[in-house]
Coordinates of N, CA, C and O in Angstrom, one line a residue:
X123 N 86.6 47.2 -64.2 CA 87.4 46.0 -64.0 C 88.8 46.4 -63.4 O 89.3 45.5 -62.6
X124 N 89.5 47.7 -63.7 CA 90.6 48.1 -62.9 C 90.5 49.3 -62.1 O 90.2 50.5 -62.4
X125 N 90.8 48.6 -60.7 CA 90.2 49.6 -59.3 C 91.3 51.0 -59.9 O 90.6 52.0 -59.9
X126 N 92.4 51.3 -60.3 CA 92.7 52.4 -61.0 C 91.9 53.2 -61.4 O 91.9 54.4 -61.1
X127 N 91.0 52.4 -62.4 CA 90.0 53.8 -63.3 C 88.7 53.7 -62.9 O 88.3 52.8 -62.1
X128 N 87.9 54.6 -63.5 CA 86.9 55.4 -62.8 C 85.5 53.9 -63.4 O 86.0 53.1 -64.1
X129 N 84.6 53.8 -63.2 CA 83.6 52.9 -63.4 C 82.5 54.4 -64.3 O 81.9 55.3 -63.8
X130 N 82.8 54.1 -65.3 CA 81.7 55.1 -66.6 C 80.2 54.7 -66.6 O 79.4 55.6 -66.7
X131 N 79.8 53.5 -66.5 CA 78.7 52.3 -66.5 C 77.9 53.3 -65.1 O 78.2 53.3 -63.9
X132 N 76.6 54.3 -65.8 CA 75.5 54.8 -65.5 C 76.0 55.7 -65.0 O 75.7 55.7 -63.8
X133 N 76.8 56.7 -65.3 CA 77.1 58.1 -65.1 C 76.7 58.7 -65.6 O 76.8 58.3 -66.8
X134 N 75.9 59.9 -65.5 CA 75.2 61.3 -65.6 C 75.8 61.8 -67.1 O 76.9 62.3 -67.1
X135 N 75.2 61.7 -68.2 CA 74.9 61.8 -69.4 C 75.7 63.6 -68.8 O 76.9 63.8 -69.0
X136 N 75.4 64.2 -68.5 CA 75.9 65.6 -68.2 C 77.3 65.6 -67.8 O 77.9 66.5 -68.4
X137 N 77.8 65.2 -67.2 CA 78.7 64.8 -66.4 C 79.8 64.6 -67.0 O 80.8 65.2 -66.9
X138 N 79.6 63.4 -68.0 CA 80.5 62.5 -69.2 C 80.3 63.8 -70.3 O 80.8 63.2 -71.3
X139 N 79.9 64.8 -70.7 CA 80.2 64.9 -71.9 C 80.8 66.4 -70.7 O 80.8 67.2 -71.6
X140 N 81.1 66.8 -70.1 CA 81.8 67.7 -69.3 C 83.2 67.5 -69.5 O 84.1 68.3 -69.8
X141 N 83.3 66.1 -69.1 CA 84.5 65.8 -68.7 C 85.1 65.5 -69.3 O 86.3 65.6 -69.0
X142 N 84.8 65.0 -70.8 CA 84.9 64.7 -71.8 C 85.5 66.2 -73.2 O 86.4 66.3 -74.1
X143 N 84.7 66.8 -72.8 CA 85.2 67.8 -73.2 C 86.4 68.6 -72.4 O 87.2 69.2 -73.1
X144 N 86.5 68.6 -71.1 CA 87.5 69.5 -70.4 C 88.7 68.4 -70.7 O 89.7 68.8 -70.2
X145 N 88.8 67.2 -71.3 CA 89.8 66.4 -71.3 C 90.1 67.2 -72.9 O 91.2 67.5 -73.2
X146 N 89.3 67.2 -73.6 CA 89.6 67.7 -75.2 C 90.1 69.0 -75.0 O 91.1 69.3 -75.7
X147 N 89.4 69.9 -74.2 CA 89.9 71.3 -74.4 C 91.4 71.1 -73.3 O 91.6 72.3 -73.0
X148 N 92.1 70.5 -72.8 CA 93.5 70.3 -72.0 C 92.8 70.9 -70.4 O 93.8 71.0 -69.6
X149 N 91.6 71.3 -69.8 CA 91.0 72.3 -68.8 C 91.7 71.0 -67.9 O 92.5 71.2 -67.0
X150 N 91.2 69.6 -68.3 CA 91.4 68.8 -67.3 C 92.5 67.6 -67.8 O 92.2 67.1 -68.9
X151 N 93.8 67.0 -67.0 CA 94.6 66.3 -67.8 C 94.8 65.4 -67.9 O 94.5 65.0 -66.8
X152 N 95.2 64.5 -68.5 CA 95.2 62.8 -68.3 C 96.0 62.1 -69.6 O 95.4 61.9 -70.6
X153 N 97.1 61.9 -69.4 CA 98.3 61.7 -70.4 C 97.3 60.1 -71.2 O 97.8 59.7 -72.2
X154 N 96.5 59.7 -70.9 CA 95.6 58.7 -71.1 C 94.1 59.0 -72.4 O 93.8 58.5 -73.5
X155 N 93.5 60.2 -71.6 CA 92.3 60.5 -72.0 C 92.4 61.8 -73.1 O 91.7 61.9 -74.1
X156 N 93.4 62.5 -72.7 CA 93.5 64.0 -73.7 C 93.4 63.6 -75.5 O 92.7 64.0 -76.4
X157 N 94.6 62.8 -75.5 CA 94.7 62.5 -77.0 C 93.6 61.7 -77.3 O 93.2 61.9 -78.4
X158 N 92.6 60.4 -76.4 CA 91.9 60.0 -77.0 C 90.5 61.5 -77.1 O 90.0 61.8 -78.1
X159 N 90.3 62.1 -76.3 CA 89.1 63.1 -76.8 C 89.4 63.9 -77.5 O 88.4 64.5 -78.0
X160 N 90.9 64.4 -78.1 CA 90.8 65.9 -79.2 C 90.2 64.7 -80.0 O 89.1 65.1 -79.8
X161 N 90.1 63.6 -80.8 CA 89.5 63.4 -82.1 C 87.9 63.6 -81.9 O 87.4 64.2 -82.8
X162 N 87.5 63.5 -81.5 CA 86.0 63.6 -80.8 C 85.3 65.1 -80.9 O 85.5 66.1 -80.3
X163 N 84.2 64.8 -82.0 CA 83.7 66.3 -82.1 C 82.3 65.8 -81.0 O 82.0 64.8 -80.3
X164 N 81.5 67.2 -81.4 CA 80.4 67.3 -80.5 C 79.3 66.1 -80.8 O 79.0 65.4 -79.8
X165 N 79.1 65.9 -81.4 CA 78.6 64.4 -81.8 C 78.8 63.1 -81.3 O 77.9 62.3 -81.0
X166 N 80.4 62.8 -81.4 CA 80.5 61.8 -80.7 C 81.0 61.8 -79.7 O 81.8 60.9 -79.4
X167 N 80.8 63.2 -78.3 CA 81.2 62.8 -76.9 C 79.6 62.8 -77.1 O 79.3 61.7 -76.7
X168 N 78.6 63.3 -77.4 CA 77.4 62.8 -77.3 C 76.9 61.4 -77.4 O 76.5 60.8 -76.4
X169 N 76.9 60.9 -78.3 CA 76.7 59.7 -78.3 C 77.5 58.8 -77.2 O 76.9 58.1 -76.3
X170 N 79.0 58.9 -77.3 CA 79.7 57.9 -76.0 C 79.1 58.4 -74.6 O 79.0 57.6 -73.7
X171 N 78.5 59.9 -74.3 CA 78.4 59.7 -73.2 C 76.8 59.1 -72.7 O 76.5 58.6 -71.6
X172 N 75.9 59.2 -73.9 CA 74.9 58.3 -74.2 C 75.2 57.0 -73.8 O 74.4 56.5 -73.0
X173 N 76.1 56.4 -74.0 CA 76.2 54.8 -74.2 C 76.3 54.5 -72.6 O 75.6 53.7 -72.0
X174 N 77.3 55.2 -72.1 CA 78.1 54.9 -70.8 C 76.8 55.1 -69.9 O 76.4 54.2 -69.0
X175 N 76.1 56.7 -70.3 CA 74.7 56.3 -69.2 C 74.2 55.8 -68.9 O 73.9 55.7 -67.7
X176 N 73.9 55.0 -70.1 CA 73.0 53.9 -70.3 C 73.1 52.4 -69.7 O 72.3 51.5 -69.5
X177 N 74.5 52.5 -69.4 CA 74.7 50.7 -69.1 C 74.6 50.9 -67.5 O 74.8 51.9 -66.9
X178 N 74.4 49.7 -67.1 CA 74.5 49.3 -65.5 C 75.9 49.1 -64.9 O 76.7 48.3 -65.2
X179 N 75.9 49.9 -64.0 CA 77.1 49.7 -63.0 C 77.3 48.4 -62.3 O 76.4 47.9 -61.7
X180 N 78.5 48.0 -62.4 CA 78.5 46.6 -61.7 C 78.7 46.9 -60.0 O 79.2 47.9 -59.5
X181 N 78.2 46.0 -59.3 CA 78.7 46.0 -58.6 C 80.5 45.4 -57.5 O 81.3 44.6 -57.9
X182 N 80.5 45.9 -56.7 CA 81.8 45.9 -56.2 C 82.3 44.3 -55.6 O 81.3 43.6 -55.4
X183 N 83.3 43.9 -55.4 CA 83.2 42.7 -54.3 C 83.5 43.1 -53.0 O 83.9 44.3 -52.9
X184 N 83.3 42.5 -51.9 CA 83.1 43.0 -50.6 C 84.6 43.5 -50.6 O 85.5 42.9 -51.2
X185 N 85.0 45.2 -49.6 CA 86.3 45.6 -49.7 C 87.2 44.5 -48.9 O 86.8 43.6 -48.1
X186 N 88.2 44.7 -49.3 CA 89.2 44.3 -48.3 C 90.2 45.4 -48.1 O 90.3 46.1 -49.1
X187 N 91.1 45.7 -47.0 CA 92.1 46.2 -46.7 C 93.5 46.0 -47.5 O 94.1 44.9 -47.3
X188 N 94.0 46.7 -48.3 CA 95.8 46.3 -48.9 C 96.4 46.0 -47.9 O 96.3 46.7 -46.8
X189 N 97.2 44.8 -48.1 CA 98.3 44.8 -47.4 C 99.0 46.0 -46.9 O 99.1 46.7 -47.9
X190 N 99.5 46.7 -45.7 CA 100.4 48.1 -45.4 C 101.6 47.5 -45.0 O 101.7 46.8 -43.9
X191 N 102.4 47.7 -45.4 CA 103.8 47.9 -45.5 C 104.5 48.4 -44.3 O 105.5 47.9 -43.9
X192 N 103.7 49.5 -43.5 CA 104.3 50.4 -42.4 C 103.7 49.5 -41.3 O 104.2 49.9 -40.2
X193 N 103.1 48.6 -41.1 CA 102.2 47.6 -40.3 C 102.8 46.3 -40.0 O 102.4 45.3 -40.5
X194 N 103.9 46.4 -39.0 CA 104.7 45.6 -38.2 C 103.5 44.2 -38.1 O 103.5 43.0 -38.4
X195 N 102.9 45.2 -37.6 CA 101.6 43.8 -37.1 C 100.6 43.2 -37.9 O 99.7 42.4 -37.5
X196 N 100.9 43.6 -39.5 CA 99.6 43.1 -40.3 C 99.9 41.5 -40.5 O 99.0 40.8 -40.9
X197 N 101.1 40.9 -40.2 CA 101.1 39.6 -39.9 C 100.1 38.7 -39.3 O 99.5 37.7 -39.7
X198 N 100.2 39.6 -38.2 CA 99.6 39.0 -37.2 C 98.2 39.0 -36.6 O 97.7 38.4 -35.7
X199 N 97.5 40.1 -37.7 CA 96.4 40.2 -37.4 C 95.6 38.9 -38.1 O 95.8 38.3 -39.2
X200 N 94.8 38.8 -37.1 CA 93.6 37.4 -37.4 C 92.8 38.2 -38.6 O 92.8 39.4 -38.9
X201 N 92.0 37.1 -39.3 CA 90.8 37.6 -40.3 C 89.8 38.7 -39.4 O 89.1 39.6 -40.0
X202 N 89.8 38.4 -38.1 CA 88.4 39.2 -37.2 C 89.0 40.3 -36.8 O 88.3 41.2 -36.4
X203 N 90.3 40.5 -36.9 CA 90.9 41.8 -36.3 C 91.1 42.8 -38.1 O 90.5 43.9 -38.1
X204 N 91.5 42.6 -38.7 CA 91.2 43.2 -40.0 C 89.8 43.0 -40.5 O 89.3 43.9 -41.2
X205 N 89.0 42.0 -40.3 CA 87.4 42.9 -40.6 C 86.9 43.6 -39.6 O 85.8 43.9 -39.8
X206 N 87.4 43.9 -38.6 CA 86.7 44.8 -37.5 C 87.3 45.9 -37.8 O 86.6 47.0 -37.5
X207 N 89.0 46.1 -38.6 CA 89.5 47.2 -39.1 C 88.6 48.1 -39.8 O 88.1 49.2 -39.5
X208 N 88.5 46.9 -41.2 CA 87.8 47.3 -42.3 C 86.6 48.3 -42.1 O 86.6 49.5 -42.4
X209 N 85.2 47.4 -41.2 CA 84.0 48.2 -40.3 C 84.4 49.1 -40.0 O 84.1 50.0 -40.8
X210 N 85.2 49.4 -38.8 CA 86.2 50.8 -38.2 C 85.7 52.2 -39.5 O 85.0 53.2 -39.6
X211 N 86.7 51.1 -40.3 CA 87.0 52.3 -40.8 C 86.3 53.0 -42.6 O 86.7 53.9 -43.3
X212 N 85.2 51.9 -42.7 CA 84.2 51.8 -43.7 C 82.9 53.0 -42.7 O 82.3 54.0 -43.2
X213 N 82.6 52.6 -41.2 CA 82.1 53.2 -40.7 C 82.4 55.0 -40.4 O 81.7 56.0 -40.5
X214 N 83.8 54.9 -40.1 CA 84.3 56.6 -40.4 C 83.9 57.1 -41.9 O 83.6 58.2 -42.1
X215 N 83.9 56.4 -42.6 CA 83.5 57.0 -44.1 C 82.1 57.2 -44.3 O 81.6 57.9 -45.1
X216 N 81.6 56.4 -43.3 CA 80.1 56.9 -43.3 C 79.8 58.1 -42.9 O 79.0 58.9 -43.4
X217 N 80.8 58.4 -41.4 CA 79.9 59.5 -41.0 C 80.8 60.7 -41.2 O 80.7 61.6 -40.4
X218 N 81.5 60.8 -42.0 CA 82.6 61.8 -43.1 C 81.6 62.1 -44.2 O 81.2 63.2 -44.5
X219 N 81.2 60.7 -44.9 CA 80.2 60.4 -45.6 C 79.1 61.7 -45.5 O 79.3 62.7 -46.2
X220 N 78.1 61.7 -44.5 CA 76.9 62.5 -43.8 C 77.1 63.4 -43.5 O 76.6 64.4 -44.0
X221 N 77.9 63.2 -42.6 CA 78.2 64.4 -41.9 C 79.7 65.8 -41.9 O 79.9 66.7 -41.1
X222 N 80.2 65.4 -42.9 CA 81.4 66.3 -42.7 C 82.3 66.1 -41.5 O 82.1 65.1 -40.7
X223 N 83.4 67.3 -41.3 CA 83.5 67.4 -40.6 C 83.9 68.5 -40.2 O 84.6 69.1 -41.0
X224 N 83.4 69.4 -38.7 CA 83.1 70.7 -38.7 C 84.2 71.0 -38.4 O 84.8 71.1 -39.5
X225 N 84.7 71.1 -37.7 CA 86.2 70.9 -37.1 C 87.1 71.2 -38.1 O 87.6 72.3 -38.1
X226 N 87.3 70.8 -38.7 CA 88.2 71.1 -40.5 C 87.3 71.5 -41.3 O 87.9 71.5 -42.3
X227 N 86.0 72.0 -41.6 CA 85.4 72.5 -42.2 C 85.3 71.6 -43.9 O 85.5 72.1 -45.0
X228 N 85.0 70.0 -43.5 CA 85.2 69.1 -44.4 C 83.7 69.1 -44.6 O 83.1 68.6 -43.6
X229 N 82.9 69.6 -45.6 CA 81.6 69.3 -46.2 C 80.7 68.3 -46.4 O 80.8 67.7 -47.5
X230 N 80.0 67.9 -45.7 CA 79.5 66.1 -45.9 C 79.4 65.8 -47.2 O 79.4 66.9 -47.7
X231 N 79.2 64.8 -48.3 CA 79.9 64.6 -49.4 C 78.4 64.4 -49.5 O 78.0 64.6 -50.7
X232 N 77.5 64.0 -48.8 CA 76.0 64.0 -49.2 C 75.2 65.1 -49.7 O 74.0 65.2 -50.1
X233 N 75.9 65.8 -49.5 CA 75.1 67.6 -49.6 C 75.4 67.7 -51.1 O 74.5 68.3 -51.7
X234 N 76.3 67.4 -51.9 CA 76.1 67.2 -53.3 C 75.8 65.7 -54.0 O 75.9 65.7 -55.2
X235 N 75.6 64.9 -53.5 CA 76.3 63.4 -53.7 C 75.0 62.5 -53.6 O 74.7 61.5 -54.3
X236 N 74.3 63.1 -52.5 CA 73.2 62.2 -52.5 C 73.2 61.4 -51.4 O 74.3 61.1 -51.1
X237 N 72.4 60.9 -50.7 CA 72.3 59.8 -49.9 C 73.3 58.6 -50.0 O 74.3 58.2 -49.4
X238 N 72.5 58.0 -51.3 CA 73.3 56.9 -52.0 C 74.4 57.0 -53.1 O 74.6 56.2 -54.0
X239 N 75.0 58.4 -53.0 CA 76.4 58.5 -54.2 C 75.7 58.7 -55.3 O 76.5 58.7 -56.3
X240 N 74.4 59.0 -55.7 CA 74.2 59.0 -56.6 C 74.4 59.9 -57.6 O 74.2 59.6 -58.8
X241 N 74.9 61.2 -57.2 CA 75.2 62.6 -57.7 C 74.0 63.4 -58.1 O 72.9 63.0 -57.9
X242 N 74.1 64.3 -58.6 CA 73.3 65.1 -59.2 C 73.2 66.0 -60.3 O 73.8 67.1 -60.5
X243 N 72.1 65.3 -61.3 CA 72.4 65.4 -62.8 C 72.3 66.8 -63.2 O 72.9 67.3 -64.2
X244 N 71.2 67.7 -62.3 CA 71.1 68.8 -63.0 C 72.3 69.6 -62.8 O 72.4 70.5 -63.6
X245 N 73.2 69.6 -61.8 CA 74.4 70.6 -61.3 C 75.5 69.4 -62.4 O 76.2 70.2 -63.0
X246 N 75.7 68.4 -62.7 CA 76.2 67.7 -62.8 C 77.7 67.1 -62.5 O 78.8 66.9 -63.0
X247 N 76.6 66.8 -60.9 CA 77.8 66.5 -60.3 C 77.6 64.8 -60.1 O 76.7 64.2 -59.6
X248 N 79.1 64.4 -60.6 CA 79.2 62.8 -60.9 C 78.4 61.7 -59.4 O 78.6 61.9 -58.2
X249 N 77.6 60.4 -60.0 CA 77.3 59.6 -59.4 C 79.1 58.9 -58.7 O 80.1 58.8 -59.3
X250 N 78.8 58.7 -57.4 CA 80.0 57.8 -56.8 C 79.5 56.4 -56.5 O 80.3 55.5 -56.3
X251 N 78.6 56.2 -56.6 CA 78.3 54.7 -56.0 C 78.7 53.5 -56.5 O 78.6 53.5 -57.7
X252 N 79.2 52.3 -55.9 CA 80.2 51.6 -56.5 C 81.3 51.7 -57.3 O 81.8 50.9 -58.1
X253 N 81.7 52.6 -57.0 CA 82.8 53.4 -57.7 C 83.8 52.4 -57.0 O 83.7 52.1 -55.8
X254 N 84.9 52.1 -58.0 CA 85.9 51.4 -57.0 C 87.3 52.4 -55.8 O 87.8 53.5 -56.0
X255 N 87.3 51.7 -55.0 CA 87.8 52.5 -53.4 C 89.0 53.2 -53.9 O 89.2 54.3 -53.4
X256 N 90.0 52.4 -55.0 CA 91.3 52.6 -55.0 C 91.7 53.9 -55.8 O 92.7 54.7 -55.7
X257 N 90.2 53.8 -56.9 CA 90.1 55.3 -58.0 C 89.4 56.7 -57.2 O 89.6 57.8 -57.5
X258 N 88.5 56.2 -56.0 CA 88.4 57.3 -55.0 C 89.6 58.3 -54.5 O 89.6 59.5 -54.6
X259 N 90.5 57.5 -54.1 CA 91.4 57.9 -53.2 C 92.0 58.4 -53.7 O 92.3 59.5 -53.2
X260 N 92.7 57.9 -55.2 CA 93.6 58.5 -56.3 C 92.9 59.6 -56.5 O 93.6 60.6 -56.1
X261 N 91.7 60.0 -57.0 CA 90.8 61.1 -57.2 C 91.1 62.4 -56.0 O 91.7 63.5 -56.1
X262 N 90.6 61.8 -54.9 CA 90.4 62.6 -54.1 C 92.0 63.1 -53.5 O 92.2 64.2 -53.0
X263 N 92.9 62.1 -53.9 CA 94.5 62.4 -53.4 C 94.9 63.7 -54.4 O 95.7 64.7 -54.3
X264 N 94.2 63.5 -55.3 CA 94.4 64.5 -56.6 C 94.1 65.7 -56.7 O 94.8 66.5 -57.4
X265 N 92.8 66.1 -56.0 CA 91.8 67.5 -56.0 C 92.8 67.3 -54.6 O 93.9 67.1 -55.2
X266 N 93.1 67.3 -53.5 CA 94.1 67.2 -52.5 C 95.4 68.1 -52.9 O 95.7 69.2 -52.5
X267 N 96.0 67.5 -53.5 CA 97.5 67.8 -54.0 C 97.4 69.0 -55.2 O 98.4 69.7 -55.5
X268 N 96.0 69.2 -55.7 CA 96.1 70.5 -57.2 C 96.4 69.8 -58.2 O 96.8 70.5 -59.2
X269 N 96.3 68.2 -58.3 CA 96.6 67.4 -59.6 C 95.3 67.7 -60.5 O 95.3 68.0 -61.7
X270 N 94.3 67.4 -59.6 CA 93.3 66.9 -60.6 C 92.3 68.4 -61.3 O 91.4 68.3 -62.2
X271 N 92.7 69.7 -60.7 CA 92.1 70.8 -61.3 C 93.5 72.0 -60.8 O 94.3 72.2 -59.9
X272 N 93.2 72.7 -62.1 CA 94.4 74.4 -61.8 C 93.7 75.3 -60.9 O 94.2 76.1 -60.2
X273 N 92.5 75.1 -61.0 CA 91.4 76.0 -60.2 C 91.4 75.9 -58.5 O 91.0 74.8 -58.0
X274 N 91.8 76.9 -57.8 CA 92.0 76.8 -56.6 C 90.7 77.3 -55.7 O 90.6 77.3 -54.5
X275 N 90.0 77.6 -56.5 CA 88.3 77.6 -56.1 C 87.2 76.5 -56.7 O 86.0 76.8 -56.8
X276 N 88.0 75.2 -56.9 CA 87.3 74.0 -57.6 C 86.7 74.0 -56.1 O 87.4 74.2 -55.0
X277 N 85.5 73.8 -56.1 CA 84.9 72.7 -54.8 C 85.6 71.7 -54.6 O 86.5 71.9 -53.8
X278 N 85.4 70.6 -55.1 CA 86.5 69.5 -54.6 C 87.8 69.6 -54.4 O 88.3 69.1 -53.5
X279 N 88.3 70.2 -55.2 CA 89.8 71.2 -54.1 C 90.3 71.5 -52.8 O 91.4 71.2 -52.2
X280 N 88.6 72.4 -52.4 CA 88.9 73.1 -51.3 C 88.2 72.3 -50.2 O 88.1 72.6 -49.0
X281 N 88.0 71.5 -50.7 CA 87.0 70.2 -49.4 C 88.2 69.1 -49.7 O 88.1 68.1 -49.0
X282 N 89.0 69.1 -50.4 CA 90.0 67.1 -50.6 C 91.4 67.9 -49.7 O 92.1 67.2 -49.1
X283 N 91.8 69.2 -49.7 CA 92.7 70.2 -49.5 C 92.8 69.9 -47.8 O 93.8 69.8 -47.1
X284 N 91.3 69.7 -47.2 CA 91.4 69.6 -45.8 C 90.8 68.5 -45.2 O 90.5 68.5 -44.0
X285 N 90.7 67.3 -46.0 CA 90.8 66.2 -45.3 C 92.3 65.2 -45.2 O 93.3 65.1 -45.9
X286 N 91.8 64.6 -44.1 CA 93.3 63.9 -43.8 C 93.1 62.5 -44.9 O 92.1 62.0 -45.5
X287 N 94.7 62.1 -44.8 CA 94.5 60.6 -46.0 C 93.7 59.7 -45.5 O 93.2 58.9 -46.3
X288 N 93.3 59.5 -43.9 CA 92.4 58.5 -43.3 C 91.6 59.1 -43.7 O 91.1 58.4 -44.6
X289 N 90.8 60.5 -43.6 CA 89.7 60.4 -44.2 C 89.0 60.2 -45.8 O 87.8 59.9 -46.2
X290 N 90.4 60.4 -46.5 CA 90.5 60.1 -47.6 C 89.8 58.3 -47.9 O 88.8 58.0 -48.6
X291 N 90.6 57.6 -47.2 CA 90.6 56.2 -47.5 C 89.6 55.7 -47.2 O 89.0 54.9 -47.8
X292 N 89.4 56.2 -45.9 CA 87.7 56.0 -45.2 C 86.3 56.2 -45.8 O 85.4 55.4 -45.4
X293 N 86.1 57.5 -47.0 CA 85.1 57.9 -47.4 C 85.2 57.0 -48.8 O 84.2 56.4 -49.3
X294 N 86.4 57.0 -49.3 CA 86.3 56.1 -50.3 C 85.9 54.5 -50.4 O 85.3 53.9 -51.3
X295 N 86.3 54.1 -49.3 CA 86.0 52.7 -49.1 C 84.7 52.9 -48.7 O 84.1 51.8 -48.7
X296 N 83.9 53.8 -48.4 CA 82.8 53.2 -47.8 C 81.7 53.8 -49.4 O 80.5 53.4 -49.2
X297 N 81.8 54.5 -50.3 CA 81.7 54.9 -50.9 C 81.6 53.9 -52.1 O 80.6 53.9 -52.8
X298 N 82.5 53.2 -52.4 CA 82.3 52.2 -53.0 C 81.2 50.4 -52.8 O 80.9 49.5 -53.5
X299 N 81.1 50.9 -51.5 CA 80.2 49.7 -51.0 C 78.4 49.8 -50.8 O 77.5 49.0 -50.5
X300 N 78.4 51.9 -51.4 CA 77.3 52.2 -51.9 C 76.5 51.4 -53.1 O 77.1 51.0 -54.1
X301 N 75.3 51.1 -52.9 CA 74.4 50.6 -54.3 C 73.1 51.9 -54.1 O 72.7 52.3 -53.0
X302 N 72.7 52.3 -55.6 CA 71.7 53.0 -55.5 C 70.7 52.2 -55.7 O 70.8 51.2 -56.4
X303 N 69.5 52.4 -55.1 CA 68.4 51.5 -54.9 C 68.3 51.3 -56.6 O 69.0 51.8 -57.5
X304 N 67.0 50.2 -56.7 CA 66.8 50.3 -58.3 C 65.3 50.2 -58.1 O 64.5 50.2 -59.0

């Protein structure tokens, strides 16, 4: 319900009790999550990450663009000129999405991720699909910046390290407008 935080609802039972743990052991930080997991023994990040698997992901409402601040002209743009934005640039996330980019040696996000975001449970690497756009960006602004891991050989580090914030915003938004089939 808050494009801030991450959507838990059918994430990788592997995944959640990972992360869950690297929040309890301090590996990973969150002035939010740390104190709630040290109470939490092996039991019950089991069970919670049971629960969270289990339920269905909502889905998203169609994206819209934030207002931009640096956008003399976002006045003036018609509803058809900001959804042709939007496409623009839901469509660059697609093929960021797919295909990487060689050029910056940006990894297609499909090669771990899945077609449809869906991740992959045995490596346990997190489902993204309908994931909201705004917790993408913050995420990926984070493995970007060395916020979100100490590890300077994290994968997502060294792939968020060399994308630009458009491609940032781009992959996210389009990322969230993923559904995995059912």
């Amino acid at each position: 319900m808050m494009p801030g935080f991450p959507k838990l609802a059918g994430q990788h039972h592997g995944y959640l009790v990972k992360q869950l743990k690297a929040f309890k052991s301090g590996e990973r930080n969150s002035a939010m999550m740390a104190p709630l997991a040290m109470g939490l023994d092996d039991q019950a990040i089991e069970a919670i990450a049971s629960y969270y698997a289990a339920q269905k992901i909502s889905k998203n409402p169609a994206p819209t663009l934030p207002a931009d601040d640096s956008d003399d002209d976002a006045q003036a743009k018609t509803d058809e000129q900001k959804k042709a934005e939007l496409n623009d640039l839901i469509e660059q996330g697609s093929d960021l999405y797919r295909n990487g980019n060689i050029s910056r040696e940006v990894s297609a996000c499909v090669a771990c991720h899945g077609p449809y975001a869906e991740g992959n449970k045995p490596a346990a690497y997190p489902a993204l699909h309908s994931q909201h756009a705004d917790y993408l960006i913050k995420t990926l602004t984070d493995f970007k910046n060395g916020a979100r891991t100490s590890n300077r050989e994290n994968m997502m580090f060294m792939i968020a390290k060399k994308m630009t914030n458009e491609d940032i915003k781009a992959v996210s938004y389009y990322i969230s407008t993923l559904k995995y089939p059912e």
